[in-house]
mmCIF file of C-alpha atoms in Angstrom:
data_model
loop_
_atom_site.group_PDB
_atom_site.id
_atom_site.type_symbol
_atom_site.label_atom_id
_atom_site.label_comp_id
_atom_site.label_asym_id
_atom_site.label_seq_id
_atom_site.Cartn_x
_atom_site.Cartn_y
_atom_site.Cartn_z
ATOM 1 C CA MET A 1303 50.067 23.017 11.001
ATOM 2 C CA GLY A 1304 53.106 24.293 12.918
ATOM 3 C CA LEU A 1305 53.455 25.107 16.569
ATOM 4 C CA LEU A 1306 51.087 27.660 18.089
ATOM 5 C CA THR A 1307 52.139 30.625 20.161
ATOM 6 C CA ILE A 1308 50.814 30.788 23.712
ATOM 7 C CA GLY A 1309 48.356 33.504 22.648
ATOM 8 C CA ALA A 1310 46.971 31.476 19.748
ATOM 9 C CA PHE A 1311 46.848 28.317 21.847
ATOM 10 C CA ALA A 1312 45.093 30.170 24.680
ATOM 11 C CA LYS A 1313 42.417 31.414 22.294
ATOM 12 C CA ALA A 1314 41.896 27.980 20.750
ATOM 13 C CA SER A 1315 41.810 26.144 24.094
ATOM 14 C CA ARG A 1316 39.800 28.798 25.984
ATOM 15 C CA LEU A 1317 42.498 28.949 28.638
ATOM 16 C CA SER A 1318 44.183 32.219 29.508
ATOM 17 C CA PRO A 1319 47.949 32.641 28.949
ATOM 18 C CA LYS A 1320 48.256 33.069 32.727
ATOM 19 C CA ALA A 1321 46.559 29.710 33.297
ATOM 20 C CA LEU A 1322 48.769 28.042 30.679
ATOM 21 C CA ARG A 1323 51.893 29.334 32.384
ATOM 22 C CA LEU A 1324 50.642 28.028 35.739
ATOM 23 C CA TYR A 1325 49.806 24.610 34.277
ATOM 24 C CA ASP A 1326 53.268 24.448 32.743
ATOM 25 C CA GLU A 1327 54.876 25.214 36.112
ATOM 26 C CA LEU A 1328 52.767 22.486 37.730
ATOM 27 C CA GLY A 1329 53.620 19.953 35.029
ATOM 28 C CA LEU A 1330 49.961 19.734 34.076
ATOM 29 C CA LEU A 1331 50.245 20.970 30.491
ATOM 30 C CA THR A 1332 53.824 21.238 29.267
ATOM 31 C CA PRO A 1333 54.505 23.189 26.044
ATOM 32 C CA ALA A 1334 55.790 21.276 23.053
ATOM 33 C CA ARG A 1335 58.718 23.669 22.881
ATOM 34 C CA VAL A 1336 60.117 26.701 24.680
ATOM 35 C CA ASP A 1337 62.062 29.166 22.525
ATOM 36 C CA PRO A 1338 65.613 29.223 23.997
ATOM 37 C CA VAL A 1339 66.094 32.893 23.128
ATOM 38 C CA THR A 1340 62.742 34.538 23.887
ATOM 39 C CA GLY A 1341 61.409 31.991 26.387
ATOM 40 C CA TYR A 1342 58.085 31.921 24.550
ATOM 41 C CA ARG A 1343 56.007 28.804 25.062
ATOM 42 C CA LEU A 1344 54.914 27.026 21.901
ATOM 43 C CA TYR A 1345 52.227 24.368 21.736
ATOM 44 C CA ALA A 1346 51.424 21.610 19.278
ATOM 45 C CA PRO A 1347 47.881 21.533 17.763
ATOM 46 C CA GLU A 1348 47.427 17.981 19.027
ATOM 47 C CA GLN A 1349 47.672 19.335 22.604
ATOM 48 C CA LEU A 1350 44.367 21.164 22.168
ATOM 49 C CA ASP A 1351 42.215 18.210 23.220
ATOM 50 C CA GLN A 1352 44.157 17.856 26.472
ATOM 51 C CA ALA A 1353 43.998 21.602 27.108
ATOM 52 C CA ARG A 1354 40.252 21.693 26.521
ATOM 53 C CA LEU A 1355 39.815 18.748 28.890
ATOM 54 C CA VAL A 1356 41.771 20.631 31.536
ATOM 55 C CA ALA A 1357 39.604 23.713 30.963
ATOM 56 C CA TRP A 1358 36.371 21.746 31.361
ATOM 57 C CA LEU A 1359 37.592 19.924 34.455
ATOM 58 C CA ARG A 1360 38.549 23.218 36.051
ATOM 59 C CA ARG A 1361 35.068 24.560 35.295
ATOM 60 C CA LEU A 1362 33.757 21.452 37.025
ATOM 61 C CA GLY A 1363 35.765 22.438 40.100
ATOM 62 C CA MET A 1364 38.182 19.512 40.038
ATOM 63 C CA PRO A 1365 41.445 20.176 41.936
ATOM 64 C CA LEU A 1366 44.589 20.478 39.830
ATOM 65 C CA ALA A 1367 46.221 17.433 41.426
ATOM 66 C CA ARG A 1368 43.267 15.260 40.446
ATOM 67 C CA ILE A 1369 43.235 16.714 36.916
ATOM 68 C CA ARG A 1370 46.885 15.722 36.587
ATOM 69 C CA HIS A 1371 45.886 12.160 37.439
ATOM 70 C CA VAL A 1372 42.914 12.158 35.024
ATOM 71 C CA ARG A 1373 45.204 13.243 32.169
ATOM 72 C CA THR A 1374 47.258 10.066 32.591
ATOM 73 C CA LEU A 1375 44.235 7.796 32.088
ATOM 74 C CA ASP A 1376 42.657 6.367 28.975
ATOM 75 C CA ALA A 1377 39.206 7.625 27.998
ATOM 76 C CA GLY A 1378 37.239 4.951 29.872
ATOM 77 C CA ALA A 1379 39.190 5.269 33.087
ATOM 78 C CA ALA A 1380 39.084 9.076 32.861
ATOM 79 C CA ALA A 1381 35.304 8.975 32.509
ATOM 80 C CA GLN A 1382 35.066 6.759 35.605
ATOM 81 C CA GLU A 1383 37.283 9.141 37.570
ATOM 82 C CA ILE A 1384 35.135 12.124 36.588
ATOM 83 C CA ARG A 1385 32.001 10.178 37.535
ATOM 84 C CA ALA A 1386 33.526 9.389 40.944
ATOM 85 C CA PHE A 1387 34.549 13.016 41.475
ATOM 86 C CA TRP A 1388 31.093 14.310 40.689
ATOM 87 C CA ALA A 1389 29.404 11.736 42.911
ATOM 88 C CA ARG A 1390 31.597 12.968 45.764
ATOM 89 C CA VAL A 1391 30.617 16.557 44.988
ATOM 90 C CA GLU A 1392 26.945 15.601 45.090
ATOM 91 C CA ALA A 1393 27.399 13.800 48.418
ATOM 92 C CA ASP A 1394 29.177 16.833 49.886
ATOM 93 C CA THR A 1395 26.460 19.099 48.513
ATOM 94 C CA ALA A 1396 23.801 16.927 50.132
ATOM 95 C CA ALA A 1397 25.577 17.248 53.483
ATOM 96 C CA ARG A 1398 25.724 21.036 53.092
ATOM 97 C CA ARG A 1399 22.057 21.042 52.054
ATOM 98 C CA ASP A 1400 21.176 19.283 55.307
ATOM 99 C CA LEU A 1401 23.165 21.847 57.281
ATOM 100 C CA ALA A 1402 21.488 24.674 55.357
ATOM 101 C CA ALA A 1403 18.069 23.214 56.179
ATOM 102 C CA PHE A 1404 19.118 22.970 59.818
ATOM 103 C CA LEU A 1405 20.208 26.614 59.819
ATOM 104 C CA ILE A 1406 17.017 27.789 58.112
ATOM 105 C CA ASP A 1407 14.851 25.957 60.639
ATOM 106 C CA HIS A 1408 17.048 27.094 63.497
ATOM 107 C CA LEU A 1409 16.965 30.762 62.474
ATOM 108 C CA SER A 1410 13.272 30.705 61.625
ATOM 109 C CA TRP A 1411 12.256 29.951 65.195
ATOM 110 C CA LYS A 1412 10.976 33.173 66.696
ATOM 111 C CA ASP A 1413 10.069 31.854 70.130
ATOM 112 C CA PRO A 1414 12.804 32.365 72.732
ATOM 113 C CA SER A 1415 12.156 28.873 74.063
ATOM 114 C CA MET A 1416 11.758 25.516 72.360
ATOM 115 C CA PRO A 1417 8.484 25.416 70.414
ATOM 116 C CA GLU A 1418 5.755 22.985 71.291
ATOM 117 C CA THR A 1419 3.384 21.490 68.761
ATOM 118 C CA ALA A 1420 -0.373 21.902 69.016
ATOM 119 C CA GLU A 1421 -0.396 18.277 70.151
ATOM 120 C CA PRO A 1422 2.000 18.022 73.132
ATOM 121 C CA LEU A 1423 4.402 15.155 72.543
ATOM 122 C CA ALA A 1424 6.860 13.195 74.645
ATOM 123 C CA LEU A 1425 9.345 10.352 74.248
ATOM 124 C CA ARG A 1426 9.101 6.853 75.686
ATOM 125 C CA CYS A 1427 12.459 5.135 75.259
ATOM 126 C CA ALA A 1428 14.785 2.309 76.275
ATOM 127 C CA ALA A 1429 18.444 1.439 75.709
ATOM 128 C CA LEU A 1430 20.343 -1.840 75.776
ATOM 129 C CA SER A 1431 23.965 -2.732 75.042
ATOM 130 C CA ASP A 1432 25.315 -6.267 74.734
ATOM 131 C CA ARG A 1433 28.790 -7.759 74.262
ATOM 132 C CA GLY A 1434 27.625 -10.134 71.535
ATOM 133 C CA LEU A 1435 28.867 -13.692 71.157
ATOM 134 C CA VAL A 1436 32.388 -13.162 69.804
ATOM 135 C CA ARG A 1437 34.008 -10.055 71.303
ATOM 136 C CA GLU A 1438 35.798 -10.363 74.657
ATOM 137 C CA SER A 1439 34.459 -7.037 75.959
ATOM 138 C CA ASN A 1440 31.783 -4.468 75.196
ATOM 139 C CA GLN A 1441 33.124 -1.194 73.797
ATOM 140 C CA ASP A 1442 29.674 0.243 72.994
ATOM 141 C CA THR A 1443 27.711 2.714 75.083
ATOM 142 C CA ALA A 1444 23.964 3.254 74.767
ATOM 143 C CA TYR A 1445 21.909 5.854 76.616
ATOM 144 C CA ALA A 1446 18.235 6.846 76.681
ATOM 145 C CA GLY A 1447 17.118 9.746 78.858
ATOM 146 C CA PRO A 1448 14.168 12.126 78.936
ATOM 147 C CA ARG A 1449 15.738 14.381 76.273
ATOM 148 C CA LEU A 1450 18.885 12.649 75.033
ATOM 149 C CA LEU A 1451 19.289 9.442 73.022
ATOM 150 C CA ALA A 1452 22.814 8.295 72.191
ATOM 151 C CA VAL A 1453 24.879 5.399 70.877
ATOM 152 C CA ALA A 1454 28.673 5.343 70.693
ATOM 153 C CA ASP A 1455 30.746 2.482 69.283
ATOM 154 C CA GLY A 1456 34.304 2.520 70.606
ATOM 155 C CA CYS A 1457 37.218 1.098 68.661
ATOM 156 C CA GLY A 1458 40.793 0.192 69.471
ATOM 157 C CA SER A 1459 42.328 -0.875 72.751
ATOM 158 C CA GLN A 1460 40.646 1.957 74.660
ATOM 159 C CA GLY A 1461 37.365 1.942 72.808
ATOM 160 C CA ALA A 1462 35.225 1.314 75.904
ATOM 161 C CA PRO A 1463 36.325 4.406 77.876
ATOM 162 C CA ALA A 1464 36.220 6.434 74.657
ATOM 163 C CA SER A 1465 32.573 5.618 73.953
ATOM 164 C CA THR A 1466 31.584 6.160 77.577
ATOM 165 C CA ALA A 1467 33.337 9.531 77.707
ATOM 166 C CA ALA A 1468 31.662 10.706 74.505
ATOM 167 C CA VAL A 1469 28.151 9.900 75.736
ATOM 168 C CA ASP A 1470 28.807 11.251 79.235
ATOM 169 C CA ALA A 1471 29.889 14.572 77.706
ATOM 170 C CA LEU A 1472 26.483 14.891 76.029
ATOM 171 C CA LYS A 1473 24.413 14.134 79.119
ATOM 172 C CA ARG A 1474 24.446 17.767 80.149
ATOM 173 C CA LEU A 1475 22.041 18.309 77.228
ATOM 174 C CA GLU A 1476 19.381 16.679 79.415
ATOM 175 C CA THR A 1477 18.849 20.047 81.070
ATOM 176 C CA ASP A 1478 15.658 21.885 80.156
ATOM 177 C CA GLY A 1479 15.416 25.367 78.742
ATOM 178 C CA ILE A 1480 17.855 25.431 75.818
ATOM 179 C CA PRO A 1481 16.744 28.524 73.845
ATOM 180 C CA ALA A 1482 15.835 27.758 70.232
ATOM 181 C CA GLY A 1483 18.342 30.319 69.026
ATOM 182 C CA ASP A 1484 21.151 28.560 70.873
ATOM 183 C CA LEU A 1485 20.448 25.017 69.673
ATOM 184 C CA LEU A 1486 23.058 24.891 66.913
ATOM 185 C CA ASN A 1487 25.787 26.352 69.112
ATOM 186 C CA VAL A 1488 24.868 24.046 71.993
ATOM 187 C CA LEU A 1489 25.130 20.970 69.775
ATOM 188 C CA GLU A 1490 28.424 22.107 68.266
ATOM 189 C CA ASP A 1491 29.871 22.788 71.722
ATOM 190 C CA ALA A 1492 28.669 19.401 72.942
ATOM 191 C CA VAL A 1493 30.446 17.595 70.098
ATOM 192 C CA GLU A 1494 33.661 19.516 70.813
ATOM 193 C CA GLN A 1495 33.411 18.597 74.494
ATOM 194 C CA ALA A 1496 32.787 14.964 73.585
ATOM 195 C CA GLY A 1497 35.917 14.985 71.426
ATOM 196 C CA ALA A 1498 37.936 16.536 74.230
ATOM 197 C CA ALA A 1499 36.580 13.953 76.668
ATOM 198 C CA VAL A 1500 37.632 11.110 74.358
ATOM 199 C CA ARG A 1501 41.127 12.535 74.020
ATOM 200 C CA GLY A 1502 41.274 13.024 77.781
ATOM 201 C CA VAL A 1503 40.594 9.381 78.620
ATOM 202 C CA THR A 1504 42.639 7.826 75.808
ATOM 203 C CA GLY A 1505 45.833 9.848 76.200
ATOM 204 C CA ARG A 1506 47.654 12.171 73.869
ATOM 205 C CA SER A 1507 49.680 9.452 72.154
ATOM 206 C CA ALA A 1508 46.683 7.386 71.052
ATOM 207 C CA SER A 1509 45.815 7.305 67.354
ATOM 208 C CA PRO A 1510 42.239 6.939 66.030
ATOM 209 C CA GLU A 1511 43.029 3.281 65.304
ATOM 210 C CA GLU A 1512 44.069 2.714 68.928
ATOM 211 C CA ALA A 1513 41.297 4.662 70.623
ATOM 212 C CA GLY A 1514 38.279 6.358 69.117
ATOM 213 C CA THR A 1515 34.530 6.180 68.929
ATOM 214 C CA THR A 1516 31.542 6.902 66.784
ATOM 215 C CA LEU A 1517 28.848 9.150 68.221
ATOM 216 C CA THR A 1518 25.239 9.280 67.110
ATOM 217 C CA ALA A 1519 22.799 11.194 69.284
ATOM 218 C CA MET A 1520 19.399 12.850 69.154
ATOM 219 C CA LEU A 1521 18.225 15.676 71.396
ATOM 220 C CA TRP A 1522 14.486 16.016 72.054
ATOM 221 C CA THR A 1523 13.310 19.651 71.877
ATOM 222 C CA GLY A 1524 9.638 19.089 72.631
ATOM 223 C CA SER A 1525 8.493 18.831 69.023
ATOM 224 C CA ARG A 1526 11.638 17.962 67.104
ATOM 225 C CA LEU A 1527 14.689 15.748 67.339
ATOM 226 C CA ALA A 1528 18.061 17.352 66.657
ATOM 227 C CA LEU A 1529 20.522 14.812 65.264
ATOM 228 C CA VAL A 1530 24.296 14.762 65.681
ATOM 229 C CA HIS A 1531 26.125 11.992 63.820
ATOM 230 C CA ILE A 1532 29.790 10.978 63.448
ATOM 231 C CA GLY A 1533 30.817 7.514 62.235
ATOM 232 C CA ASP A 1534 28.851 4.438 61.229
ATOM 233 C CA SER A 1535 26.332 3.978 64.010
ATOM 234 C CA ARG A 1536 22.907 4.622 62.534
ATOM 235 C CA VAL A 1537 19.495 6.134 63.114
ATOM 236 C CA TYR A 1538 16.392 4.586 61.583
ATOM 237 C CA LEU A 1539 12.872 6.014 61.581
ATOM 238 C CA LEU A 1540 9.818 3.775 61.452
ATOM 239 C CA ARG A 1541 6.914 5.882 60.202
ATOM 240 C CA ASP A 1542 3.597 4.546 58.928
ATOM 241 C CA GLY A 1543 5.088 1.053 58.715
ATOM 242 C CA GLU A 1544 8.067 2.082 56.543
ATOM 243 C CA LEU A 1545 11.661 2.029 57.755
ATOM 244 C CA PHE A 1546 13.993 4.857 56.712
ATOM 245 C CA GLN A 1547 17.721 5.158 57.424
ATOM 246 C CA ILE A 1548 18.237 8.839 58.224
ATOM 247 C CA THR A 1549 22.007 8.848 58.785
ATOM 248 C CA HIS A 1550 24.839 8.429 56.308
ATOM 249 C CA ASP A 1551 27.739 6.119 57.192
ATOM 250 C CA HIS A 1552 31.113 7.826 57.472
ATOM 251 C CA THR A 1553 33.107 4.845 56.207
ATOM 252 C CA LEU A 1554 35.581 4.257 53.425
ATOM 253 C CA VAL A 1555 33.282 1.839 51.612
ATOM 254 C CA GLN A 1556 30.309 4.239 51.821
ATOM 255 C CA THR A 1557 32.524 6.889 50.255
ATOM 256 C CA MET A 1558 33.334 4.415 47.489
ATOM 257 C CA VAL A 1559 29.620 3.728 47.030
ATOM 258 C CA ASP A 1560 28.944 7.480 46.869
ATOM 259 C CA GLU A 1561 31.616 7.791 44.191
ATOM 260 C CA GLY A 1562 30.238 4.891 42.163
ATOM 261 C CA ARG A 1563 33.267 2.671 42.792
ATOM 262 C CA LEU A 1564 31.268 0.033 44.679
ATOM 263 C CA THR A 1565 27.684 -1.148 44.624
ATOM 264 C CA PRO A 1566 25.804 -1.358 47.948
ATOM 265 C CA GLU A 1567 25.892 -5.153 47.563
ATOM 266 C CA GLU A 1568 29.686 -5.132 47.151
ATOM 267 C CA ALA A 1569 30.067 -2.759 50.099
ATOM 268 C CA ALA A 1570 28.179 -5.136 52.411
ATOM 269 C CA SER A 1571 30.918 -7.771 52.116
ATOM 270 C CA HIS A 1572 33.931 -5.498 51.548
ATOM 271 C CA PRO A 1573 36.856 -6.344 53.898
ATOM 272 C CA GLN A 1574 37.248 -2.643 54.825
ATOM 273 C CA ARG A 1575 33.545 -1.974 55.416
ATOM 274 C CA SER A 1576 34.217 -0.939 59.048
ATOM 275 C CA LEU A 1577 37.055 1.493 58.268
ATOM 276 C CA LEU A 1578 35.869 4.914 59.439
ATOM 277 C CA VAL A 1579 36.604 8.208 57.724
ATOM 278 C CA ARG A 1580 35.086 10.216 60.599
ATOM 279 C CA ALA A 1581 35.243 9.499 64.325
ATOM 280 C CA LEU A 1582 36.024 11.070 67.679
ATOM 281 C CA GLY A 1583 39.678 10.531 68.539
ATOM 282 C CA HIS A 1584 43.175 11.932 68.147
ATOM 283 C CA GLY A 1585 43.789 13.093 64.579
ATOM 284 C CA ALA A 1586 40.389 11.944 63.323
ATOM 285 C CA ASP A 1587 37.953 14.017 61.287
ATOM 286 C CA ALA A 1588 35.197 14.702 63.816
ATOM 287 C CA THR A 1589 32.980 16.890 61.605
ATOM 288 C CA PRO A 1590 29.401 15.990 62.561
ATOM 289 C CA ASP A 1591 26.350 15.719 60.379
ATOM 290 C CA MET A 1592 23.573 17.745 62.011
ATOM 291 C CA ARG A 1593 19.898 17.689 61.147
ATOM 292 C CA LEU A 1594 16.463 18.456 62.560
ATOM 293 C CA HIS A 1595 13.510 16.061 62.354
ATOM 294 C CA ASP A 1596 9.906 17.024 62.927
ATOM 295 C CA ALA A 1597 8.391 14.424 65.207
ATOM 296 C CA ARG A 1598 4.966 12.872 64.696
ATOM 297 C CA ARG A 1599 2.894 10.924 67.139
ATOM 298 C CA GLY A 1600 3.447 7.245 66.347
ATOM 299 C CA ASP A 1601 7.018 7.641 65.072
ATOM 300 C CA ARG A 1602 9.548 5.117 66.336
ATOM 301 C CA TYR A 1603 13.271 5.898 66.211
ATOM 302 C CA LEU A 1604 16.087 3.368 66.442
ATOM 303 C CA LEU A 1605 19.694 4.325 67.175
ATOM 304 C CA CYS A 1606 22.083 1.399 66.851
ATOM 305 C CA SER A 1607 25.717 0.427 66.477
ATOM 306 C CA ASP A 1608 26.912 -1.503 63.451
ATOM 307 C CA GLY A 1609 26.742 -4.699 65.493
ATOM 308 C CA LEU A 1610 23.059 -4.637 64.599
ATOM 309 C CA SER A 1611 22.883 -2.800 61.266
ATOM 310 C CA THR A 1612 25.616 -4.759 59.456
ATOM 311 C CA VAL A 1613 24.465 -8.134 60.796
ATOM 312 C CA VAL A 1614 20.676 -8.074 60.652
ATOM 313 C CA PRO A 1615 18.847 -7.374 57.362
ATOM 314 C CA ALA A 1616 16.809 -4.166 57.304
ATOM 315 C CA ALA A 1617 13.618 -6.142 56.675
ATOM 316 C CA GLU A 1618 14.147 -8.020 59.941
ATOM 317 C CA ILE A 1619 14.805 -4.799 61.840
ATOM 318 C CA ASN A 1620 11.610 -3.386 60.355
ATOM 319 C CA ARG A 1621 9.662 -6.484 61.433
ATOM 320 C CA VAL A 1622 10.797 -6.233 65.031
ATOM 321 C CA LEU A 1623 10.252 -2.483 65.304
ATOM 322 C CA ALA A 1624 6.793 -2.701 63.762
ATOM 323 C CA GLY A 1625 5.730 -5.788 65.685
ATOM 324 C CA THR A 1626 6.745 -5.016 69.266
ATOM 325 C CA GLY A 1627 4.982 -2.808 71.760
ATOM 326 C CA GLU A 1628 7.163 -1.262 74.436
ATOM 327 C CA PRO A 1629 10.663 0.083 73.640
ATOM 328 C CA GLU A 1630 12.106 -2.208 76.333
ATOM 329 C CA GLN A 1631 10.767 -5.232 74.501
ATOM 330 C CA ALA A 1632 12.006 -3.907 71.145
ATOM 331 C CA VAL A 1633 15.616 -3.413 72.274
ATOM 332 C CA ARG A 1634 15.690 -6.879 73.830
ATOM 333 C CA GLU A 1635 14.376 -8.483 70.651
ATOM 334 C CA LEU A 1636 16.809 -6.562 68.440
ATOM 335 C CA VAL A 1637 19.807 -7.631 70.533
ATOM 336 C CA ALA A 1638 18.567 -11.228 70.539
ATOM 337 C CA LEU A 1639 18.120 -11.051 66.769
ATOM 338 C CA ALA A 1640 21.715 -9.862 66.240
ATOM 339 C CA ASN A 1641 22.987 -12.634 68.491
ATOM 340 C CA GLY A 1642 20.846 -15.059 66.519
ATOM 341 C CA TYR A 1643 22.823 -14.032 63.452
ATOM 342 C CA GLY A 1644 26.059 -14.948 65.247
ATOM 343 C CA GLY A 1645 26.607 -11.825 67.359
ATOM 344 C CA PRO A 1646 30.016 -11.053 65.776
ATOM 345 C CA ASP A 1647 30.211 -7.560 67.299
ATOM 346 C CA ASN A 1648 28.978 -5.559 70.250
ATOM 347 C CA ILE A 1649 25.310 -4.617 69.874
ATOM 348 C CA SER A 1650 23.754 -1.383 71.118
ATOM 349 C CA CYS A 1651 20.197 -0.215 70.531
ATOM 350 C CA VAL A 1652 18.079 2.726 71.626
ATOM 351 C CA VAL A 1653 14.400 2.700 70.705
ATOM 352 C CA ALA A 1654 12.278 5.823 71.235
ATOM 353 C CA ASP A 1655 8.558 6.225 70.606
ATOM 354 C CA VAL A 1656 6.979 9.623 70.006
ATOM 355 C CA MET A 1657 3.717 9.663 71.933
ATOM 356 C CA GLU A 1658 1.115 12.030 73.292
ATOM 357 C CA ARG A 1659 2.212 13.640 76.522
ATOM 358 C CA ARG A 1660 0.278 12.455 79.543
#
């Protein structure tokens, strides 16, 4: 079979002539020959498989630059790249799903003030931050107030003032009377102010590597906890004896796990496991995850920096949370446990119990 005209090739490949011309200009699908007189593009029949692959990848939503890369790979590597792309799409969709759920809950509230459950609830909480056994200083900040729980893990040479500034910027949320309809805007404004505060104390010339911080916080509304999360500090929920991680790490290795490039076991010992893809700092992506959690009497929440979560096995964290009474005792035992595992990093913990209001 001879060369195909652009019209015939478009029909066979299910790509429009306009798309074929664009892909030629981008070097994505170059014609076998261009007629020197008419300028018509001519394609070889053996190019159909590549054209159909491009068409399917575009239907999948893959960006053109990534399609160009996939076309250079053998079949096995191309399949792995598509698998990684789709895993990333699913992770992004999950994040948008959480935001959609937040918005639905937020807009469904009809009361002008924060709703209360039939069973009035309150928080009993404690916070503790420790330098650990290896680091020369403590760059973490932990806070537990009547309405606000927060952990920030600073990084770089100015990590300590960065984490402190981020948490201090959120303390205004302790005020009562935030209308339900304003909750989302209040949280978004608070994160922006925290970012500005970090930039203010670290200086304009600082990069995220030199000065930045994670920020993970929960705001008590009277019946729910509103979560704001940036970075790799974590929130765990102990409910009915089971421990659930309810945040998603914003790290390079977690992204690789999401894309199927690493197993969770490989990620745990990866040399770049602490490299953040989101943080508060100059030039960093500070897009927060936001979520609402319905509180139940008997729930226990743990906010912690990675000095605990990457050092102490989850089963041990579960044991301490389930086996200790007061939050003050729990945070002390968790810090001691992390130090018992060598204390290689700063350790910050906030433990909050949901209890009947007295």
